[in-house]
Coordinates of C-alpha atoms in Angstrom, one line a residue:
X30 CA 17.8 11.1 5.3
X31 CA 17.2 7.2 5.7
X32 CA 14.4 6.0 8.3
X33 CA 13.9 3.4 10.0
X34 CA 10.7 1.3 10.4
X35 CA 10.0 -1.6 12.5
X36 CA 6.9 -4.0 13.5
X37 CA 7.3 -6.9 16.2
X38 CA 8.9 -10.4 14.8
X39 CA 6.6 -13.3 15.4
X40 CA 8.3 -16.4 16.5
X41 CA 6.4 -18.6 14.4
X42 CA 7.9 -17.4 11.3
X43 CA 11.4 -17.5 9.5
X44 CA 12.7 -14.1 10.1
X45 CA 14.7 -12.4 7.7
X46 CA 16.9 -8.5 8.0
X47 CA 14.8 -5.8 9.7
X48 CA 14.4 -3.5 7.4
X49 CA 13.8 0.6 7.0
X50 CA 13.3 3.4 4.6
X51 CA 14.8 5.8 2.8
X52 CA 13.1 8.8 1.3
X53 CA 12.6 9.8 -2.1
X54 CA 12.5 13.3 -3.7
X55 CA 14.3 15.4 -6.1
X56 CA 16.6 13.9 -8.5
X57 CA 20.5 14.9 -7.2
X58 CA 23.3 16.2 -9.1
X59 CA 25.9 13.6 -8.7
X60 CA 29.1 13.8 -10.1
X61 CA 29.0 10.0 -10.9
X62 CA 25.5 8.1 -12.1
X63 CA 23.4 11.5 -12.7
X64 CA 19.8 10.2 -14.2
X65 CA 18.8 11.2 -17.7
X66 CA 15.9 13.2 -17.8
X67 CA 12.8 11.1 -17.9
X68 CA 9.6 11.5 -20.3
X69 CA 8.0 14.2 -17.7
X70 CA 8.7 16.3 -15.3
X71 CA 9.7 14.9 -12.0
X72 CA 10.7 11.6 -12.9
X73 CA 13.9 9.9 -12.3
X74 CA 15.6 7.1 -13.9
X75 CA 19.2 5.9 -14.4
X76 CA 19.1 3.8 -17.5
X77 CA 22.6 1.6 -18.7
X78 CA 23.1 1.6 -22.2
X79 CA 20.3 -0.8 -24.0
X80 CA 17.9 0.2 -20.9
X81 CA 13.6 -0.1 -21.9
X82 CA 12.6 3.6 -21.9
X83 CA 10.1 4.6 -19.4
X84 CA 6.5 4.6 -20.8
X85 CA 5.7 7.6 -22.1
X86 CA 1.9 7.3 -22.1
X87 CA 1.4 7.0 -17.9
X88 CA -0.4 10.2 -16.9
X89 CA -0.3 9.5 -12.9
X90 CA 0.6 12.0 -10.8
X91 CA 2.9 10.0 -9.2
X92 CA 4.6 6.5 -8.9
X93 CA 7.4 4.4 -8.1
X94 CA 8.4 1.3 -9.5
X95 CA 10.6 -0.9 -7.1
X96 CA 12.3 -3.8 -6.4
X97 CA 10.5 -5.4 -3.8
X98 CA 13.3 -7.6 -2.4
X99 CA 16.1 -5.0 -2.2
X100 CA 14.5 -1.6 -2.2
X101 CA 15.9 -0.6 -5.2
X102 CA 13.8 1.8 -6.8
X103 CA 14.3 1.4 -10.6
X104 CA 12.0 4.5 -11.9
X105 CA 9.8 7.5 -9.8
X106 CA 7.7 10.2 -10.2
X107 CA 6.9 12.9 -7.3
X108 CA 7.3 9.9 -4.9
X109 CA 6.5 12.4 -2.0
X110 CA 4.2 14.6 -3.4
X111 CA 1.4 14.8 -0.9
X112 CA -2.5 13.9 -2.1
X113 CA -5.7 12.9 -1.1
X114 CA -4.5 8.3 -0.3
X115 CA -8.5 7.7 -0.4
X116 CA -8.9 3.7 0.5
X117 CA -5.2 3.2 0.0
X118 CA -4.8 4.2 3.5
X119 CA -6.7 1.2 4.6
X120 CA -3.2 -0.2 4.3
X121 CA -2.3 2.1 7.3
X122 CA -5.4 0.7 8.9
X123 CA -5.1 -2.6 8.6
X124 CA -1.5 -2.5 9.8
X125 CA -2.3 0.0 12.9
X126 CA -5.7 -2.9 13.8
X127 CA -4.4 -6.3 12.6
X128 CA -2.2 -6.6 15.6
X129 CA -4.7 -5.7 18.1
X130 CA -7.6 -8.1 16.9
X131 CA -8.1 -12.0 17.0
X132 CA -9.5 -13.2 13.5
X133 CA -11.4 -15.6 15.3
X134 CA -13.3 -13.2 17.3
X135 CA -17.1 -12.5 16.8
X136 CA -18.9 -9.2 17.4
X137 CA -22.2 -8.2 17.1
X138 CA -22.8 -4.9 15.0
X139 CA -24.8 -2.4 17.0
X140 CA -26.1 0.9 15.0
X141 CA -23.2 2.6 17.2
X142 CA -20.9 0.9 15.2
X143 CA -21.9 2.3 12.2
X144 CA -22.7 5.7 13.0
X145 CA -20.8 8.5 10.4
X146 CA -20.0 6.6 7.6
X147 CA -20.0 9.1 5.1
X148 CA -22.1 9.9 1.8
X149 CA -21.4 7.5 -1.2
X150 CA -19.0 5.6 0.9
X151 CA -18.4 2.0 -0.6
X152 CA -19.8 -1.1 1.8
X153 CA -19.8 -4.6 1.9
X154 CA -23.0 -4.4 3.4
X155 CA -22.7 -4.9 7.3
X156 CA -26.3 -5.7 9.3
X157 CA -26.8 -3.9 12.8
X158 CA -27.3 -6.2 14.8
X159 CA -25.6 -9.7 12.7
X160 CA -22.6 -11.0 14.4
X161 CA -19.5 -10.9 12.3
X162 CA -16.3 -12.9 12.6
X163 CA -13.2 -10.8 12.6
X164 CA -11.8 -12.2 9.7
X165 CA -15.3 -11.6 7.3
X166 CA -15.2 -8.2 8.4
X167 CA -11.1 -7.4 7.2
X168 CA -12.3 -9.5 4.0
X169 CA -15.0 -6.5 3.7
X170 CA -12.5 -4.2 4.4
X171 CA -9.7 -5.8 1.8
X172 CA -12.2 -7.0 -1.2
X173 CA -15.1 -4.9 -0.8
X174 CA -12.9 -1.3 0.4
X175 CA -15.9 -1.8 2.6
X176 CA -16.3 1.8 5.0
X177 CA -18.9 -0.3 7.5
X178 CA -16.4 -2.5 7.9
X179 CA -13.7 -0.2 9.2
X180 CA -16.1 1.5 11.4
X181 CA -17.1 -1.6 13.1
X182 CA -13.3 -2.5 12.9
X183 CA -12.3 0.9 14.3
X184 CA -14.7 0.2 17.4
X185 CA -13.4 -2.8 18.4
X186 CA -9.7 -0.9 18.5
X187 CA -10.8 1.9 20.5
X188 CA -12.9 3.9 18.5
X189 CA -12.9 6.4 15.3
X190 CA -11.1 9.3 16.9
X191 CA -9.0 6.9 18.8
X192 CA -7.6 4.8 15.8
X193 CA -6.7 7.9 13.8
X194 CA -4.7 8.7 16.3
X195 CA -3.0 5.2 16.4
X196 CA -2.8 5.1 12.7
X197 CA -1.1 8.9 12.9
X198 CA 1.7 7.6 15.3
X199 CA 2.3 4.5 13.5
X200 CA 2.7 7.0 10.6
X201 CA 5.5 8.4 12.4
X202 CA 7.1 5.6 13.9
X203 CA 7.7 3.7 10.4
X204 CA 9.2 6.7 9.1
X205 CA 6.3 8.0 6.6
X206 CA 5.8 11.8 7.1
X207 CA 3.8 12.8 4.3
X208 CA 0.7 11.2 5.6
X209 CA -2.1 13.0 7.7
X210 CA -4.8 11.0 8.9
X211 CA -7.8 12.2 9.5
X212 CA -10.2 9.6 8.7
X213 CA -9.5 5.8 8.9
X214 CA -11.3 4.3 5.9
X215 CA -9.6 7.0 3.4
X216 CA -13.2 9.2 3.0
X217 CA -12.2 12.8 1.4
X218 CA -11.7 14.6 4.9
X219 CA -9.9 18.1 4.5
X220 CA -6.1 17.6 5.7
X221 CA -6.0 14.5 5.1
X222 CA -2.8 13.2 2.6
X223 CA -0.7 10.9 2.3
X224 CA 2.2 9.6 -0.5
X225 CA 3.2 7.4 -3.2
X226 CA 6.1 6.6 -1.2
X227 CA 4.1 6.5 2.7
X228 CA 1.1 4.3 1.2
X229 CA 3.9 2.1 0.0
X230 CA 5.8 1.8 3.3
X231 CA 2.5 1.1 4.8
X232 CA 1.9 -1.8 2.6
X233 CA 5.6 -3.3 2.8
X234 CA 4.5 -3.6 6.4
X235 CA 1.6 -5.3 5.9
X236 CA 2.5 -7.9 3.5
X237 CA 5.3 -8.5 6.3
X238 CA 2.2 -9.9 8.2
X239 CA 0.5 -13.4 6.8
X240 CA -3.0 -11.9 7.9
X241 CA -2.9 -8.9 5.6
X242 CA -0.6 -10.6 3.1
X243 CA -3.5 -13.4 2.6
X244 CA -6.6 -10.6 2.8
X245 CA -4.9 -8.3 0.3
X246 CA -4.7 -11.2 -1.8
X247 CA -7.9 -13.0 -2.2
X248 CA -9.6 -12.5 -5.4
X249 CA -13.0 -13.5 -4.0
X250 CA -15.2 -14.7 -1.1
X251 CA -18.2 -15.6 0.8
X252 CA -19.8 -12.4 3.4
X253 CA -22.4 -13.6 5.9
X254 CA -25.4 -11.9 5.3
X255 CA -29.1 -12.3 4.6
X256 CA -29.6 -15.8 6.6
X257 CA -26.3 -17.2 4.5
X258 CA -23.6 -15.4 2.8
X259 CA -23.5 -13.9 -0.7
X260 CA -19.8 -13.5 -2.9
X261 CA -17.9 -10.3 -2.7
X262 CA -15.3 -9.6 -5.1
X263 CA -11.8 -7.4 -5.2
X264 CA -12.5 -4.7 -6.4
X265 CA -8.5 -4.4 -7.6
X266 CA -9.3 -5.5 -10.9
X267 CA -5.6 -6.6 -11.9
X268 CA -6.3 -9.1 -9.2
X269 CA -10.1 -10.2 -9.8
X270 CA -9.9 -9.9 -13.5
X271 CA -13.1 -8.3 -13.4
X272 CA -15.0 -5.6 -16.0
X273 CA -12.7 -6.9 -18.6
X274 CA -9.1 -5.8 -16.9
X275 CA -7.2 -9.0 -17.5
X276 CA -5.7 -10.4 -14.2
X277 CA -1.7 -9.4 -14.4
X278 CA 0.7 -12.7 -14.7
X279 CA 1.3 -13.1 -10.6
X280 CA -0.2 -10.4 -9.0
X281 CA 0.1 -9.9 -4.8
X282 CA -2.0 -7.7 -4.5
X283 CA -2.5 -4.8 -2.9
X284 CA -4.8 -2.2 -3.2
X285 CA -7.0 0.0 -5.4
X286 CA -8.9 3.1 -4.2
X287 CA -11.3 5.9 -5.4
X288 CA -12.3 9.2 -4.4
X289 CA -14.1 12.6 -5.7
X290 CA -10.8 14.5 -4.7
X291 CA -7.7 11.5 -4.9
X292 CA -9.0 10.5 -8.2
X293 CA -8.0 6.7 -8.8
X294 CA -5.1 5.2 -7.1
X295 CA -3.6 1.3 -6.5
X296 CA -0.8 -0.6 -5.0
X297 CA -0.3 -3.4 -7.1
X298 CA 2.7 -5.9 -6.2
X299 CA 3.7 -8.7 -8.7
X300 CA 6.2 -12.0 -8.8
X301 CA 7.3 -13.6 -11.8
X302 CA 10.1 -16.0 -11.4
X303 CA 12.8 -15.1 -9.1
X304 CA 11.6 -11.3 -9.0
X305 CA 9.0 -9.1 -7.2
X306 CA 7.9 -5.5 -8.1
X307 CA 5.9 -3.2 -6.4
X308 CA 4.1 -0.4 -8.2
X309 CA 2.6 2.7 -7.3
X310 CA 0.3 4.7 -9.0
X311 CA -1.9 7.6 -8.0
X312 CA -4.0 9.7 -10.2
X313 CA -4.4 8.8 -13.7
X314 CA -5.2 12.1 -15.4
X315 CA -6.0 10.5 -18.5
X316 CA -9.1 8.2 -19.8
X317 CA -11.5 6.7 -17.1
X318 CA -11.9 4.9 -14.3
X319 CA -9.5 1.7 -15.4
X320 CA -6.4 3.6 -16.4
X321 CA -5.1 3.0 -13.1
X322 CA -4.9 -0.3 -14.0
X323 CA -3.5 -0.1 -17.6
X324 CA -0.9 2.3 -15.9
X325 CA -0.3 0.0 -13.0
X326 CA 0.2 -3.1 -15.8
X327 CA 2.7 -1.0 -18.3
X328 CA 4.7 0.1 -15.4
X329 CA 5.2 -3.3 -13.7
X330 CA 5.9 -4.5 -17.2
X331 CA 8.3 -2.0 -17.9
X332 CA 9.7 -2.9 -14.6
X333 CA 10.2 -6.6 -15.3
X334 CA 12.0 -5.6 -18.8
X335 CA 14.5 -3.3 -17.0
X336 CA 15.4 -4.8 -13.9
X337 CA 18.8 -5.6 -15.2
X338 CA 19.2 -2.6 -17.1
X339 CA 18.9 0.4 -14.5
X340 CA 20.5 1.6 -11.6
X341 CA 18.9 2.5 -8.8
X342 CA 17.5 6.2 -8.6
X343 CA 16.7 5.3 -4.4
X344 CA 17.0 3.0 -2.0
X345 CA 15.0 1.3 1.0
X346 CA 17.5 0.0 2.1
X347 CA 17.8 -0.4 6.1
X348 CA 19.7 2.3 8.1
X349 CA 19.1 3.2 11.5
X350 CA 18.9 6.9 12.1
X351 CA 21.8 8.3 14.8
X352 CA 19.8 11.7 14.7
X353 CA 15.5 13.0 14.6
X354 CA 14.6 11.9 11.3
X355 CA 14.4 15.1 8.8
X356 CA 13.0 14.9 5.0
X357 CA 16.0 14.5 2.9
X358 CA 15.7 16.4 0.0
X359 CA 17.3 14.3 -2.4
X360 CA 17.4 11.4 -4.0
X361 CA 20.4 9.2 -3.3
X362 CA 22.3 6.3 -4.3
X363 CA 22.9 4.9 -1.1
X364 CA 25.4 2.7 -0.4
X365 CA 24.3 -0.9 0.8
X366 CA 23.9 -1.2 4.5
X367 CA 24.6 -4.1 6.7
X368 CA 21.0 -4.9 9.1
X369 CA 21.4 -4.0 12.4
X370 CA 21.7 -7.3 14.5
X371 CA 20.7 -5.9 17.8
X372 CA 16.9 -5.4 16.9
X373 CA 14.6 -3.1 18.9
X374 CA 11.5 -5.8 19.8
X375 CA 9.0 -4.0 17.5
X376 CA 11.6 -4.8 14.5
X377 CA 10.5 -5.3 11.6
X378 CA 11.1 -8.9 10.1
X379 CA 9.9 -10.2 6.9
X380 CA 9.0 -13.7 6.8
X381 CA 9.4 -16.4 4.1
X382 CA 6.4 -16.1 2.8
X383 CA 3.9 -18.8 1.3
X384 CA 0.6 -19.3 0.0
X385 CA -1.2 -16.6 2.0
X386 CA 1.0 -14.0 0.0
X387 CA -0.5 -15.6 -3.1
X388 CA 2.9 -17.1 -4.4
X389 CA 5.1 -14.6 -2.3
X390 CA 7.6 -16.1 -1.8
X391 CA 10.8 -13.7 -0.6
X392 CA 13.9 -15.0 0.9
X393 CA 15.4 -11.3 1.8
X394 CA 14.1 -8.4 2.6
X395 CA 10.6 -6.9 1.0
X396 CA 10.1 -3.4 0.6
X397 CA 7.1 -1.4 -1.0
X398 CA 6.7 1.7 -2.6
X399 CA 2.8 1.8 -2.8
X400 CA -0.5 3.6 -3.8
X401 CA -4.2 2.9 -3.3
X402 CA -7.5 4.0 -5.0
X403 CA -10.7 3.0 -3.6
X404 CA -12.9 3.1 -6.7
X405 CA -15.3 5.2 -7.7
X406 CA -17.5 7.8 -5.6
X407 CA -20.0 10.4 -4.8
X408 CA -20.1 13.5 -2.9
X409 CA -16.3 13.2 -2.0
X410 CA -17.1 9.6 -0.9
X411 CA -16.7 6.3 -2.5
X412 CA -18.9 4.2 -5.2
X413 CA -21.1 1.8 -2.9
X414 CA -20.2 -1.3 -4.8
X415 CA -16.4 -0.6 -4.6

């Protein structure tokens, strides 16, 4: 089954193909390219002769490894097995609210605003009763995985109830059906899953957007607070190069997440030269609370190292659906498909993106595979400080 996926063009910026997505799932047997067995169960990979071997040591539950420009997927694992997203779904968030808020629009917090954050939740450490610019409060929610944030967020688009339910049908409208939403900022709720493959269609979305593209992508900043502003810090460590994770040679971003029941997860998106990768990784089930990163790192190196070498075991490539979208339940090699010209008016366009993208800069069409963790937490929550 191939999906498509769409957000409005803006006519400030250079548009490029409207893209969509494709699913991945079980490896097919094809008469023609059939992938070798990878190192574990559930992965896929169609190496040519001379190819880099997958890492053997990567424990996640599941990832993808893409091409960010294409959609070719180059290696997977479980792409669409459904878990607990924890703050990786502030990618779904931020991509449901972004459209419907001014970043130069203030608000002053009420306790309202703030009611029901739950237990060990992280925070950037919103005051009733301060008055927040828009854009200080998504840098809480983007560096800090800040759950006041989102709350105060989610009131000013409607309310808690009412942006899960926005969030659920832009699920459904990009094409990602493995995600239930439940609660916005990615707390341990019961029902509430998402994917490897979802989270990254989520953030391809976003970083389609210069707003999130730039907020996804800051290392570091100043949060008002305490009669002046104190620094906050991303807590996705392969982009702050904080607690001695080294910062990885041109990282994007994304997104890093933790909770009692998803475990660790992150989106991590990387350009060196010519070439972009996206990497997803959920669930670590070995060593502590940094192998996501160390997983995220070997991957995206591995990724950089075969990019010549593999054929694709998916693709995101865009198609536009003649019949209701069902799970396909397959992998396939799909054949390239010419972008349909006639674009509905919420296409999705990706811009030629600058700066804000933190060196971004993509001339085609950029598509994600992602995966979030929101670090640490308690009681099902998340660590306060991440």
């Amino acid at each position: 089954m191939v999906i498509r996926s769409g957000f409005r063009s803006m006519a400030a910026l250079t548009a490029t193909a409207a893209i969509g997505l494709c699913c991945l799932a079980s490896t097919p047997h094809s008469t023609a390219s059939a992938p070798r067995p990878g190192p574990a169960a559930g992965e896929q990979v169609r190496p040519r002769p001379g190819a880099p071997a997958l890492p053997s040591e990567v424990s996640a539950l599941s990832y993808v490894v893409a091409d960010a420009r294409t959609g070719k997927v180059l290696a997977a694992r479980d792409a669409h097995r459904k878990l607990p997203p924890a703050s990786t779904l502030k990618t779904l968030f931020a991509i449901t609210a972004l459209p419907h808020l001014r970043a130069e629009d203030r608000h002053t917090v009420s306790e309202q605003d703030l009611a029901g954050i739950g237990p060990g939740s992280s925070l950037v450490g919103i005051e009733p009763g301060h008055t927040y610019q828009v854009s200080d409060l998504w840098r809480g929610v983007f560096l800090s995985s800040g759950n006041d944030a989102v709350h105060v967020l989610a009131s000013l688009n409607g309310g808690w109830a009412e942006t899960a339910a926005q969030m659920q049908a832009q699920a459904r409208r990009l094409g990602a059906l493995d995600t239930e939403v439940v609660s916005p900022d990615g707390y341990d709720s019961p029902g509430q899953v998402s994917s490897a493959f979802d989270l990254a269609v989520f953030a391809r979305a976003g970083l389609a957007r210069p707003d999130f593209a730039e907020y996804c992508s800051t290392a570091s900043a100043q949060f008002p607070g305490g009669g002046g502003s104190y620094g906050i810090v991303n807590t996705n460590r392969l982009l702050s190069g904080a607690d001695g994770i080294a910062r990885y040679p041109g990282i994007i971003g994304v997104k890093n997440g933790y909770t009692t029941h998803a475990g660790n997860t992150l989106i991590a998106a990387a350009k060196q030269g010519e070439r972009t990768l996206l990497v997803t990784v959920m669930n670590p089930q070995a060593g502590g609370g940094f192998t996501v990163y160390e997983e995220a790192r070997t991957l995206l190196d591995w990724g950089f190292k075969a990019w010549d070498s593999v054929d694709a075991v998916g693709s995101l490539e865009p198609v536009r659906p003649t019949k209701p979208a069902q799970r396909q339940a397959q992998i396939t090699h799909a054949a390239p498909v010419t972008p349909n010209a006639a674009a509905d008016d919420d296409e999705s366009v990706w811009p030629a993106a600058g700066a804000a993208a933190g060196g971004l800069a993509v001339a085609g069409t950029f598509l994600l595979l992602v995966r979030h963790r929101s670090d640490r937490g308690r009681s099902g929550g998340e660590r306060p400080t991440e």
